[in-house]
Short mmCIF file of C-alpha atoms in Angstrom, two decimals:
data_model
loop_
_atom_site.label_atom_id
_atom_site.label_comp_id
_atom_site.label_asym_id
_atom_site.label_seq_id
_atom_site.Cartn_x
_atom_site.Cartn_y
_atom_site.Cartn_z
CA UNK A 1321 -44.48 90.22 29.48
CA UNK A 1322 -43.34 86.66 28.40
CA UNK A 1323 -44.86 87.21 24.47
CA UNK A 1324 -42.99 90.82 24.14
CA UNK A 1325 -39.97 88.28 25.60
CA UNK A 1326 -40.49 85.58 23.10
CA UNK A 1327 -41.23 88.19 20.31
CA UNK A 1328 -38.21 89.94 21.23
CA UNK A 1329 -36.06 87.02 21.01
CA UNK A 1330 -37.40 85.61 17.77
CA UNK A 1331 -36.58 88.64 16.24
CA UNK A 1332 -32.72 88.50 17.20
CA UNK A 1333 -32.45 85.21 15.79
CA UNK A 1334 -30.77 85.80 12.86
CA UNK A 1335 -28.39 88.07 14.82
CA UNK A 1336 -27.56 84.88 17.10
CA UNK A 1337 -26.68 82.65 13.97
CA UNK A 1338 -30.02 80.94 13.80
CA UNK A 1339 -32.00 81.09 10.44
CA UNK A 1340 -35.62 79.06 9.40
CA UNK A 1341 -35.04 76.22 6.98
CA UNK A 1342 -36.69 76.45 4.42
CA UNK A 1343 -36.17 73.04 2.67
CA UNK A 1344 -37.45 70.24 4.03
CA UNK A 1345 -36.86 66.46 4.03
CA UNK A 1346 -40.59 65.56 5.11
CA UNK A 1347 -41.98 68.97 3.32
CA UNK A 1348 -44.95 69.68 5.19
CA UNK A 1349 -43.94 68.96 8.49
CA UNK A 1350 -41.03 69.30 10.90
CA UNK A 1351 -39.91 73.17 10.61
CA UNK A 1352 -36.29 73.59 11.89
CA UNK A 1353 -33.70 76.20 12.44
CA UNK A 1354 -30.10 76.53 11.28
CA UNK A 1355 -27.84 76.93 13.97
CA UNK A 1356 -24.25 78.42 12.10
CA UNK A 1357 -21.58 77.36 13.76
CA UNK A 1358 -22.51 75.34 16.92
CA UNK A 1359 -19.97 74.94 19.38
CA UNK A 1360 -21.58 71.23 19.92
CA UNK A 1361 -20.48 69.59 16.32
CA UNK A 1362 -23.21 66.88 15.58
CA UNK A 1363 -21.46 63.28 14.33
CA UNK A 1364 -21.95 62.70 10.93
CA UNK A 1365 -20.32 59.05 10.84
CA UNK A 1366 -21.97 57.29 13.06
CA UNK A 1367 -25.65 56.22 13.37
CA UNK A 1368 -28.04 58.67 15.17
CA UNK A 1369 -31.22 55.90 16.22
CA UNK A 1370 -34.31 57.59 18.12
CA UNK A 1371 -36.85 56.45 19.87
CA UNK A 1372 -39.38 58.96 20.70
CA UNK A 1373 -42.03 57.74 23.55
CA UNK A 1374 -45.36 59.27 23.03
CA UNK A 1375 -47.61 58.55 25.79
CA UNK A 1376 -49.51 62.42 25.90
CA UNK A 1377 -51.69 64.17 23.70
CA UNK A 1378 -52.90 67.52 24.12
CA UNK A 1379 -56.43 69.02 24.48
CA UNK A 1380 -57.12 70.59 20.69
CA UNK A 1381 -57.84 67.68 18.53
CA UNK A 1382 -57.78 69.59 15.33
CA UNK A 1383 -54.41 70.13 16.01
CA UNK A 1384 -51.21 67.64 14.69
CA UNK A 1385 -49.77 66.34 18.13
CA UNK A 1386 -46.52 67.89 18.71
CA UNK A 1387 -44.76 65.44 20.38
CA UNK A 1388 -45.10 63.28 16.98
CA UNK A 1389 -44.25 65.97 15.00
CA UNK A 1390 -41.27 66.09 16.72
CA UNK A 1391 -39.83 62.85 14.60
CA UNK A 1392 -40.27 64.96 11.41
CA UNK A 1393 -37.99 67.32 13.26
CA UNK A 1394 -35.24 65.39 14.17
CA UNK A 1395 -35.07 64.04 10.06
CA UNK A 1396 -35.17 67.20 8.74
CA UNK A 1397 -32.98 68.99 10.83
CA UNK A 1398 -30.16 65.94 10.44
CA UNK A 1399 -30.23 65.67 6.85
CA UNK A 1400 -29.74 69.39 6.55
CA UNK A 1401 -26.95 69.03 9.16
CA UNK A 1402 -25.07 66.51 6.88
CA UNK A 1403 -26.53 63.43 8.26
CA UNK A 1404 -26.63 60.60 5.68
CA UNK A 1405 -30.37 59.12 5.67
CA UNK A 1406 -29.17 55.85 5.91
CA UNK A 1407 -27.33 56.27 9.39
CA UNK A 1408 -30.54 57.64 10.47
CA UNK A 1409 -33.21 55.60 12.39
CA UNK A 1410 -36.66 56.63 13.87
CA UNK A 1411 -39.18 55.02 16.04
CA UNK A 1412 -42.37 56.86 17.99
CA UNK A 1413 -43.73 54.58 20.53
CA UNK A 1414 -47.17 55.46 20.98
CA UNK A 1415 -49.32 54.64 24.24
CA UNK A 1416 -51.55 56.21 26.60
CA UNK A 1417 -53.98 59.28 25.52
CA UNK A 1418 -51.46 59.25 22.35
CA UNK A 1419 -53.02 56.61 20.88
CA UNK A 1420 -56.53 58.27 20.16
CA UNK A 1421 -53.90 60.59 17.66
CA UNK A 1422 -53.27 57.70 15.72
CA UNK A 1423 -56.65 56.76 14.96
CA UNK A 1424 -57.98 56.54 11.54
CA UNK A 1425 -60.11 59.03 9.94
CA UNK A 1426 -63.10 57.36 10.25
CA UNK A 1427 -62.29 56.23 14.19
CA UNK A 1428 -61.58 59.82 15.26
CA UNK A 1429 -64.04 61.17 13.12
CA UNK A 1430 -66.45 59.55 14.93
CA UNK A 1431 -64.84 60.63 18.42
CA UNK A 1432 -64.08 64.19 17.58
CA UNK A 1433 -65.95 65.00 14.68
CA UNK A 1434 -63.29 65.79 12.15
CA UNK A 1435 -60.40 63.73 10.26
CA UNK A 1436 -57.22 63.11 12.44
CA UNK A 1437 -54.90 66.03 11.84
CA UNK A 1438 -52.22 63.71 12.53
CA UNK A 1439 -52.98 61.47 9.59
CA UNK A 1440 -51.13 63.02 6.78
CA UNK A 1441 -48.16 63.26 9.17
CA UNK A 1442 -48.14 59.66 9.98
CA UNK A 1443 -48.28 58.84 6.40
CA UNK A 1444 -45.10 61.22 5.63
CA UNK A 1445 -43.14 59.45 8.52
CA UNK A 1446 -44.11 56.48 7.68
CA UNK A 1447 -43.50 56.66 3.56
CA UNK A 1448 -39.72 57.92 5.65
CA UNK A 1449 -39.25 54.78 7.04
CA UNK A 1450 -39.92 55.87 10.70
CA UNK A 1451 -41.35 52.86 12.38
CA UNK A 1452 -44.85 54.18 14.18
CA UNK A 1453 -46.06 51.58 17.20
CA UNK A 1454 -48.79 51.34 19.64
CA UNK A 1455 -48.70 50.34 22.47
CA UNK A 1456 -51.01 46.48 22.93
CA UNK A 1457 -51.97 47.14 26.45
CA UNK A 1458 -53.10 50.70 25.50
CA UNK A 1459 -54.73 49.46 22.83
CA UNK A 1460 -57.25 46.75 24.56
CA UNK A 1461 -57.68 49.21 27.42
CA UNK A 1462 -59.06 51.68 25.50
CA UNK A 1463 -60.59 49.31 22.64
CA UNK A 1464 -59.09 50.35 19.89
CA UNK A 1465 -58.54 47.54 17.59
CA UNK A 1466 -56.24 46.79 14.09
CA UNK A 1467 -58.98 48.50 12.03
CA UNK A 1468 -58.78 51.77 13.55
CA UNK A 1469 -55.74 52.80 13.25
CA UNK A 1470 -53.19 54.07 10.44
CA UNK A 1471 -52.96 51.21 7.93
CA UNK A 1472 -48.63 51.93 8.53
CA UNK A 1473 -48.95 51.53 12.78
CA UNK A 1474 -47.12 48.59 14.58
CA UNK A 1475 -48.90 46.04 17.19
CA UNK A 1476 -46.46 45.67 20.21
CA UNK A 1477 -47.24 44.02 23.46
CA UNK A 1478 -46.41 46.78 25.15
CA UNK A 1479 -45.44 50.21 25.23
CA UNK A 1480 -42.66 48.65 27.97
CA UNK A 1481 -41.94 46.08 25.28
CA UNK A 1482 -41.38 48.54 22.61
CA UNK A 1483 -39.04 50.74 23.89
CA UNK A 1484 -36.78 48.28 25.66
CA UNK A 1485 -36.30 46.15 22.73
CA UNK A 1486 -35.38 49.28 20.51
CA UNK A 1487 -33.14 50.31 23.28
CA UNK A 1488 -31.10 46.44 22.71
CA UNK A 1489 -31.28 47.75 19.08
CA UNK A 1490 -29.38 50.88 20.46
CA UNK A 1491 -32.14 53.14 19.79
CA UNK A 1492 -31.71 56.63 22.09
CA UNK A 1493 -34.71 57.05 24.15
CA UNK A 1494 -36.10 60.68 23.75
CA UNK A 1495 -38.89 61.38 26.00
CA UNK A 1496 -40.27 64.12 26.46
#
């Protein structure tokens, strides 16, 4: 009953005011919707800074962690909005099982048998300016070191450390 629901609803979209982007700011990833004529108008003068905290991962590792993916989201959906880039900010804080997502290719390779799926994604946030960082205490707890992750990841002390000091930078905490 809930997929004839969901199928149902997907199919009035368009009737709703909602419509798939098509263009993207970070092409491959981060599909959005347009959303004609919210009631909720979204600020396009003043700076929108995100910090995403990542501390989950899910159990398919050939799949791109969605909770990540969500940063290429929130881009492309603001710059089609009207959102300058430049009043735009991003930061994931990664920690937990999240951090095996971040691995390199060869690291999770040799965990999971197959390149990170999460790899090209990382690269396309990164090359965005979204600032990508692990969590220290994660990291020694579950012995991952500098040389096996993403060449573009961030060393904090702590996942703790992270997110408090980009919430003094007046970074929005988005957990989810």
């Amino acid at each position: 009953m809930k997929h004839i629901i969901l199928t149902y609803s997907i199919a009035f979209l368009p009737v709703l005011g909602f419509s798939q982007n098509k263009k993207q700011f970070i092409s491959e990833f981060g599909k959005t919707y347009e959303v004609s004529k919210p009631d909720f108008k979204t600020d396009l003068q003043h700076e929108l800074k995100a910090v995403f905290d990542v501390g989950r991962s899910f159990p398919d590792s050939t799949k791109v962690n969605p909770l990540i993916h969500t940063a290429a989201r929130y881009l492309n959906m603001h710059i089609k909005t009207g959102v300058s880039f430049d009043k735009l900010s991003v930061a994931l804080v990664i920690h937990g099982a999240a951090a095996n997502d971040i691995l390199n290719d060869i690291k999770y390779k040799n965990i999971y048998g197959i390149d990170n799926p999460n790899t090209p994604l990382i690269t396309a946030l990164s090359e965005k300016g979204v600032q990508i960082i692990l969590c220290g205490q994660t990291a020694a707890h579950r012995n991952i070191s500098r040389q096996d992750i993403h060449p573009e990841i961030k060393l904090a002390l702590s996942a703790m450390t992270a997110l408090v000091q980009l919430q003094n930078e007046n970074y929005r905490l988005i957990n989810f």
